[in-house]
Amino acid sequence: AQKVTQAQTEISVVEKEDVTLDCVYETRDTTYYLFWYKQPPSGELVFLIRRNSFDEQNEISGRYSWNFQKSTSSFNFTITASQVVDSAVYFCALSEAPNDYKLSFGAGTTVTVRA
Amino acid sequence: DTEVTQTPKHLVMGMTNKKSLKCEQHMGHRAMYWYKQKAKKPPELMFVYSYEKLSINESVPSRFSPECPNSSLLNLHLHALQPEDSALYLCASSQDEGQLDSYEQYFGPGTRLTVT
């Protein structure tokens, strides 16, 4: 069964528009960890954020913000005032226990920002 | 310094060749990973080393052979590969401190492998 669902396959926006990427997860564990990674065309996965299940605080880092809602099992990611350099594939991932090495990745959302 | 390096960046090999992929990190991480990623798909875990010992093998064919010579280095030895093994091979590392937490993995730039 799919543990992480990223329903949006591709999103295309014009520069300076905001874009929100949806991530819905499924787990029976009470302790779990959520991650977002960015993969630009060069191929390297870049770590963006880690959130544990006990910390529902939303977070903002520059133009990036994350909205974690346990009630809806969602961990959404918003890019504000998008730039061409934000063009990439974004993956949401779930780890289901402390020191669990396995990351369950979503299928990824391809974001294209047009100048 | 959150850097994981991988060599080579690109590799083309025939089905009878033997080659190796190399990965290095100097972040003091004690867990290291190999992933395989096909185009337009998420990464798939292949192997995990924890404290230089193989911890997870995700039923990977024996033509892929991992090796962890020390805590900073991870190799993937390739032999008799098939064309369907062509993919991006990613190395990653993370902290590994028992049952305290689940740490983010830091990825290298990958090796694009083509098997002809």
CSV table of C-alpha atoms in Angstrom, one decimal:
chain,number,residue,atom,x,y,z
A,1,ALA,CA,0.0,0.0,0.0
A,2,GLN,CA,1.2,3.5,-0.8
A,3,LYS,CA,2.3,5.1,2.4
A,4,VAL,CA,3.0,8.6,0.9
A,5,THR,CA,0.7,10.0,-1.8
A,6,GLN,CA,1.7,13.1,-3.8
A,7,ALA,CA,-1.4,13.4,-6.0
A,8,GLN,CA,0.0,16.2,-8.1
A,9,THR,CA,2.2,14.8,-10.8
A,10,GLU,CA,3.2,18.1,-12.4
A,11,ILE,CA,2.6,21.8,-11.6
A,12,SER,CA,3.5,24.6,-13.9
A,13,VAL,CA,3.5,28.2,-12.7
A,14,VAL,CA,4.8,31.6,-13.8
A,15,GLU,CA,7.6,33.2,-11.8
A,16,LYS,CA,6.4,35.0,-8.6
A,17,GLU,CA,3.3,32.8,-8.3
A,18,ASP,CA,2.9,30.8,-5.1
A,19,VAL,CA,2.8,27.0,-5.4
A,20,THR,CA,1.6,24.4,-2.9
A,21,LEU,CA,2.6,20.8,-3.0
A,22,ASP,CA,0.4,18.3,-1.3
A,23,CYS,CA,1.6,15.3,0.6
A,24,VAL,CA,-0.7,12.8,2.4
A,25,TYR,CA,0.8,9.9,4.4
A,26,GLU,CA,-0.5,6.8,6.0
A,27,THR,CA,0.9,5.1,9.1
A,28,ARG,CA,-0.2,3.2,12.2
A,29,ASP,CA,2.8,4.3,14.2
A,30,THR,CA,2.5,7.0,16.8
A,31,THR,CA,6.1,8.0,16.2
A,32,TYR,CA,7.1,8.8,12.7
A,33,TYR,CA,9.1,11.4,10.7
A,34,LEU,CA,8.3,13.3,7.6
A,35,PHE,CA,10.7,14.8,5.1
A,36,TRP,CA,10.8,16.9,2.0
A,37,TYR,CA,13.5,16.6,-0.6
A,38,LYS,CA,14.2,18.6,-3.8
A,39,GLN,CA,15.7,17.0,-6.9
A,40,PRO,CA,16.8,19.6,-9.5
A,41,PRO,CA,17.7,18.4,-13.0
A,42,SER,CA,21.3,17.8,-11.9
A,43,GLY,CA,20.0,14.8,-10.0
A,44,GLU,CA,21.1,15.3,-6.4
A,45,LEU,CA,18.4,15.1,-3.8
A,46,VAL,CA,18.6,18.1,-1.5
A,47,PHE,CA,17.2,17.7,2.0
A,48,LEU,CA,14.7,20.5,2.9
A,49,ILE,CA,13.0,19.7,6.1
A,50,ARG,CA,12.4,16.9,8.7
A,51,ARG,CA,9.4,17.0,11.0
A,52,ASN,CA,8.6,14.4,13.7
A,53,SER,CA,5.1,13.4,14.6
A,54,PHE,CA,5.1,15.1,18.0
A,55,ASP,CA,5.9,18.5,16.5
A,56,GLU,CA,2.9,20.0,14.7
A,57,GLN,CA,4.4,23.5,14.5
A,58,ASN,CA,4.4,24.9,11.0
A,59,GLU,CA,7.7,26.1,9.8
A,60,ILE,CA,8.9,28.9,7.5
A,61,SER,CA,12.3,29.1,5.9
A,62,GLY,CA,12.7,32.0,3.6
A,63,ARG,CA,10.3,31.4,0.7
A,64,TYR,CA,9.5,27.9,1.9
A,65,SER,CA,6.8,27.0,4.4
A,66,TRP,CA,5.4,23.7,5.6
A,67,ASN,CA,2.0,22.9,7.0
A,68,PHE,CA,1.8,19.7,9.1
A,69,GLN,CA,-1.7,18.5,10.1
A,70,LYS,CA,-2.0,15.2,11.9
A,71,SER,CA,-5.7,15.4,11.8
A,72,THR,CA,-5.7,15.0,8.0
A,73,SER,CA,-2.3,13.2,7.7
A,74,SER,CA,-0.9,15.9,5.5
A,75,PHE,CA,2.4,17.6,5.3
A,76,ASN,CA,2.0,20.3,2.6
A,77,PHE,CA,4.8,22.4,1.2
A,78,THR,CA,4.4,26.0,-0.1
A,79,ILE,CA,6.9,27.9,-2.2
A,80,THR,CA,6.1,31.6,-2.1
A,81,ALA,CA,7.0,33.9,-4.9
A,82,SER,CA,8.4,31.1,-7.0
A,83,GLN,CA,11.6,31.5,-9.0
A,84,VAL,CA,13.0,29.6,-12.0
A,85,VAL,CA,15.6,28.0,-9.7
A,86,ASP,CA,12.7,26.3,-7.9
A,87,SER,CA,12.1,24.1,-10.9
A,88,ALA,CA,12.7,20.6,-9.7
A,89,VAL,CA,11.0,17.3,-8.6
A,90,TYR,CA,9.9,17.5,-5.0
A,91,PHE,CA,9.6,14.3,-2.9
A,92,CYS,CA,7.8,13.9,0.3
A,93,ALA,CA,9.0,10.9,2.4
A,94,LEU,CA,8.0,9.0,5.6
A,95,SER,CA,10.1,7.2,8.1
A,96,GLU,CA,8.0,5.1,10.5
A,97,ALA,CA,10.1,4.6,13.6
A,98,PRO,CA,13.1,6.1,15.4
A,99,ASN,CA,16.2,4.9,13.6
A,100,ASP,CA,14.2,3.4,10.8
A,101,TYR,CA,16.5,3.6,7.8
A,102,LYS,CA,13.8,3.1,5.3
A,103,LEU,CA,12.3,6.1,3.7
A,104,SER,CA,8.9,5.7,1.9
A,105,PHE,CA,9.0,8.2,-0.9
A,106,GLY,CA,6.0,9.6,-2.6
A,107,ALA,CA,6.0,9.5,-6.4
A,108,GLY,CA,7.2,13.1,-6.6
A,109,THR,CA,5.8,16.3,-8.0
A,110,THR,CA,7.5,18.1,-10.9
A,111,VAL,CA,7.4,21.8,-10.5
A,112,THR,CA,8.2,24.0,-13.5
A,113,VAL,CA,8.5,27.7,-13.0
A,114,ARG,CA,8.4,29.7,-16.2
A,115,ALA,CA,10.1,33.1,-16.5
B,1,ASP,CA,29.8,20.6,5.6
B,2,THR,CA,26.9,18.5,4.4
B,3,GLU,CA,28.5,16.9,1.4
B,4,VAL,CA,28.5,13.5,0.0
B,5,THR,CA,30.6,12.9,-3.0
B,6,GLN,CA,30.3,10.2,-5.7
B,7,THR,CA,32.5,9.0,-8.5
B,8,PRO,CA,32.3,8.6,-11.4
B,9,LYS,CA,29.5,11.0,-12.4
B,10,HIS,CA,28.8,8.9,-15.5
B,11,LEU,CA,29.6,5.3,-16.3
B,12,VAL,CA,29.0,3.3,-19.5
B,13,MET,CA,29.7,-0.4,-19.2
B,14,GLY,CA,29.1,-3.6,-21.1
B,15,MET,CA,27.3,-6.5,-19.7
B,16,THR,CA,30.5,-8.5,-19.1
B,17,ASN,CA,32.4,-5.6,-17.4
B,18,LYS,CA,33.3,-5.2,-13.8
B,19,LYS,CA,33.2,-1.7,-12.4
B,20,SER,CA,32.8,0.0,-9.0
B,21,LEU,CA,30.9,3.1,-7.8
B,22,LYS,CA,32.4,5.1,-5.0
B,23,CYS,CA,30.9,7.2,-2.3
B,24,GLU,CA,32.5,9.3,0.4
B,25,GLN,CA,31.3,11.5,3.3
B,26,HIS,CA,33.1,13.4,6.0
B,27,MET,CA,30.2,14.4,8.2
B,28,GLY,CA,30.9,11.7,10.8
B,29,HIS,CA,27.8,9.8,9.8
B,30,ARG,CA,27.7,6.2,10.7
B,31,ALA,CA,24.9,5.1,8.4
B,32,MET,CA,25.4,4.9,4.6
B,33,TYR,CA,23.0,4.0,1.8
B,34,TRP,CA,22.8,3.0,-1.8
B,35,TYR,CA,19.7,3.8,-3.8
B,36,LYS,CA,18.7,3.1,-7.4
B,37,GLN,CA,16.5,5.7,-9.2
B,38,LYS,CA,14.9,5.1,-12.6
B,39,ALA,CA,13.7,8.1,-14.7
B,40,LYS,CA,10.6,9.8,-13.3
B,41,LYS,CA,10.5,7.5,-10.3
B,42,PRO,CA,11.4,8.0,-6.6
B,43,PRO,CA,14.6,6.5,-5.3
B,44,GLU,CA,14.5,2.8,-4.3
B,45,LEU,CA,16.6,1.6,-1.4
B,46,MET,CA,19.2,-1.1,-2.2
B,47,PHE,CA,21.5,-1.4,0.8
B,48,VAL,CA,22.1,0.2,4.2
B,49,TYR,CA,25.3,0.0,6.2
B,50,SER,CA,25.3,0.9,9.9
B,51,TYR,CA,28.6,1.3,11.7
B,52,GLU,CA,30.3,-0.4,8.7
B,53,LYS,CA,28.1,-3.5,8.8
B,54,LEU,CA,25.5,-4.4,6.3
B,55,SER,CA,22.1,-3.7,8.0
B,56,ILE,CA,19.7,-3.9,5.1
B,57,ASN,CA,19.7,-5.6,1.7
B,58,GLU,CA,16.5,-5.1,-0.1
B,59,SER,CA,16.7,-8.4,-2.0
B,60,VAL,CA,19.1,-6.9,-4.5
B,61,PRO,CA,20.6,-9.2,-7.1
B,62,SER,CA,24.0,-10.5,-6.4
B,63,ARG,CA,25.5,-8.8,-9.4
B,64,PHE,CA,25.4,-5.7,-7.1
B,65,SER,CA,27.9,-6.1,-4.3
B,66,PRO,CA,28.3,-3.4,-1.6
B,67,GLU,CA,31.4,-2.8,0.5
B,68,CYS,CA,32.0,-0.4,3.4
B,69,PRO,CA,35.8,-0.2,3.9
B,70,ASN,CA,35.5,2.4,6.7
B,71,SER,CA,33.0,4.8,8.1
B,72,SER,CA,33.6,7.4,5.4
B,73,LEU,CA,33.6,5.2,2.3
B,74,LEU,CA,31.0,3.1,0.6
B,75,ASN,CA,31.5,1.2,-2.6
B,76,LEU,CA,29.2,-0.6,-5.0
B,77,HIS,CA,30.8,-3.3,-7.1
B,78,LEU,CA,29.1,-4.1,-10.4
B,79,HIS,CA,29.4,-7.3,-12.4
B,80,ALA,CA,27.5,-8.8,-15.3
B,81,LEU,CA,24.8,-6.1,-15.2
B,82,GLN,CA,21.8,-6.1,-17.5
B,83,PRO,CA,20.5,-3.2,-19.6
B,84,GLU,CA,17.6,-2.8,-17.2
B,85,ASP,CA,20.1,-1.9,-14.5
B,86,SER,CA,20.7,1.4,-16.2
B,87,ALA,CA,19.7,4.1,-13.7
B,88,LEU,CA,20.9,6.9,-11.5
B,89,TYR,CA,22.7,5.4,-8.4
B,90,LEU,CA,22.6,7.6,-5.4
B,91,CYS,CA,24.6,7.3,-2.2
B,92,ALA,CA,23.4,8.9,1.0
B,93,SER,CA,24.5,9.1,4.7
B,94,SER,CA,22.9,10.0,8.0
B,95,GLN,CA,23.5,10.1,11.6
B,96,ASP,CA,22.9,6.8,13.4
B,97,GLU,CA,22.6,7.0,17.2
B,98,GLY,CA,20.5,4.1,18.3
B,99,GLN,CA,16.9,4.6,19.0
B,100,LEU,CA,16.9,8.3,19.7
B,101,ASP,CA,15.7,9.7,16.5
B,102,SER,CA,15.3,9.3,12.8
B,103,TYR,CA,17.7,11.5,11.0
B,104,GLU,CA,17.6,13.1,7.6
B,105,GLN,CA,19.6,11.4,4.8
B,106,TYR,CA,22.1,13.5,2.8
B,107,PHE,CA,22.5,12.5,-0.8
B,108,GLY,CA,25.3,12.6,-3.2
B,109,PRO,CA,25.0,13.8,-6.8
B,110,GLY,CA,24.7,10.3,-8.1
B,111,THR,CA,26.3,8.2,-10.8
B,112,ARG,CA,24.4,7.8,-14.1
B,113,LEU,CA,25.0,4.3,-15.2
B,114,THR,CA,24.3,3.0,-18.7
B,115,VAL,CA,24.6,-0.7,-19.4
B,116,THR,CA,25.1,-1.6,-23.0
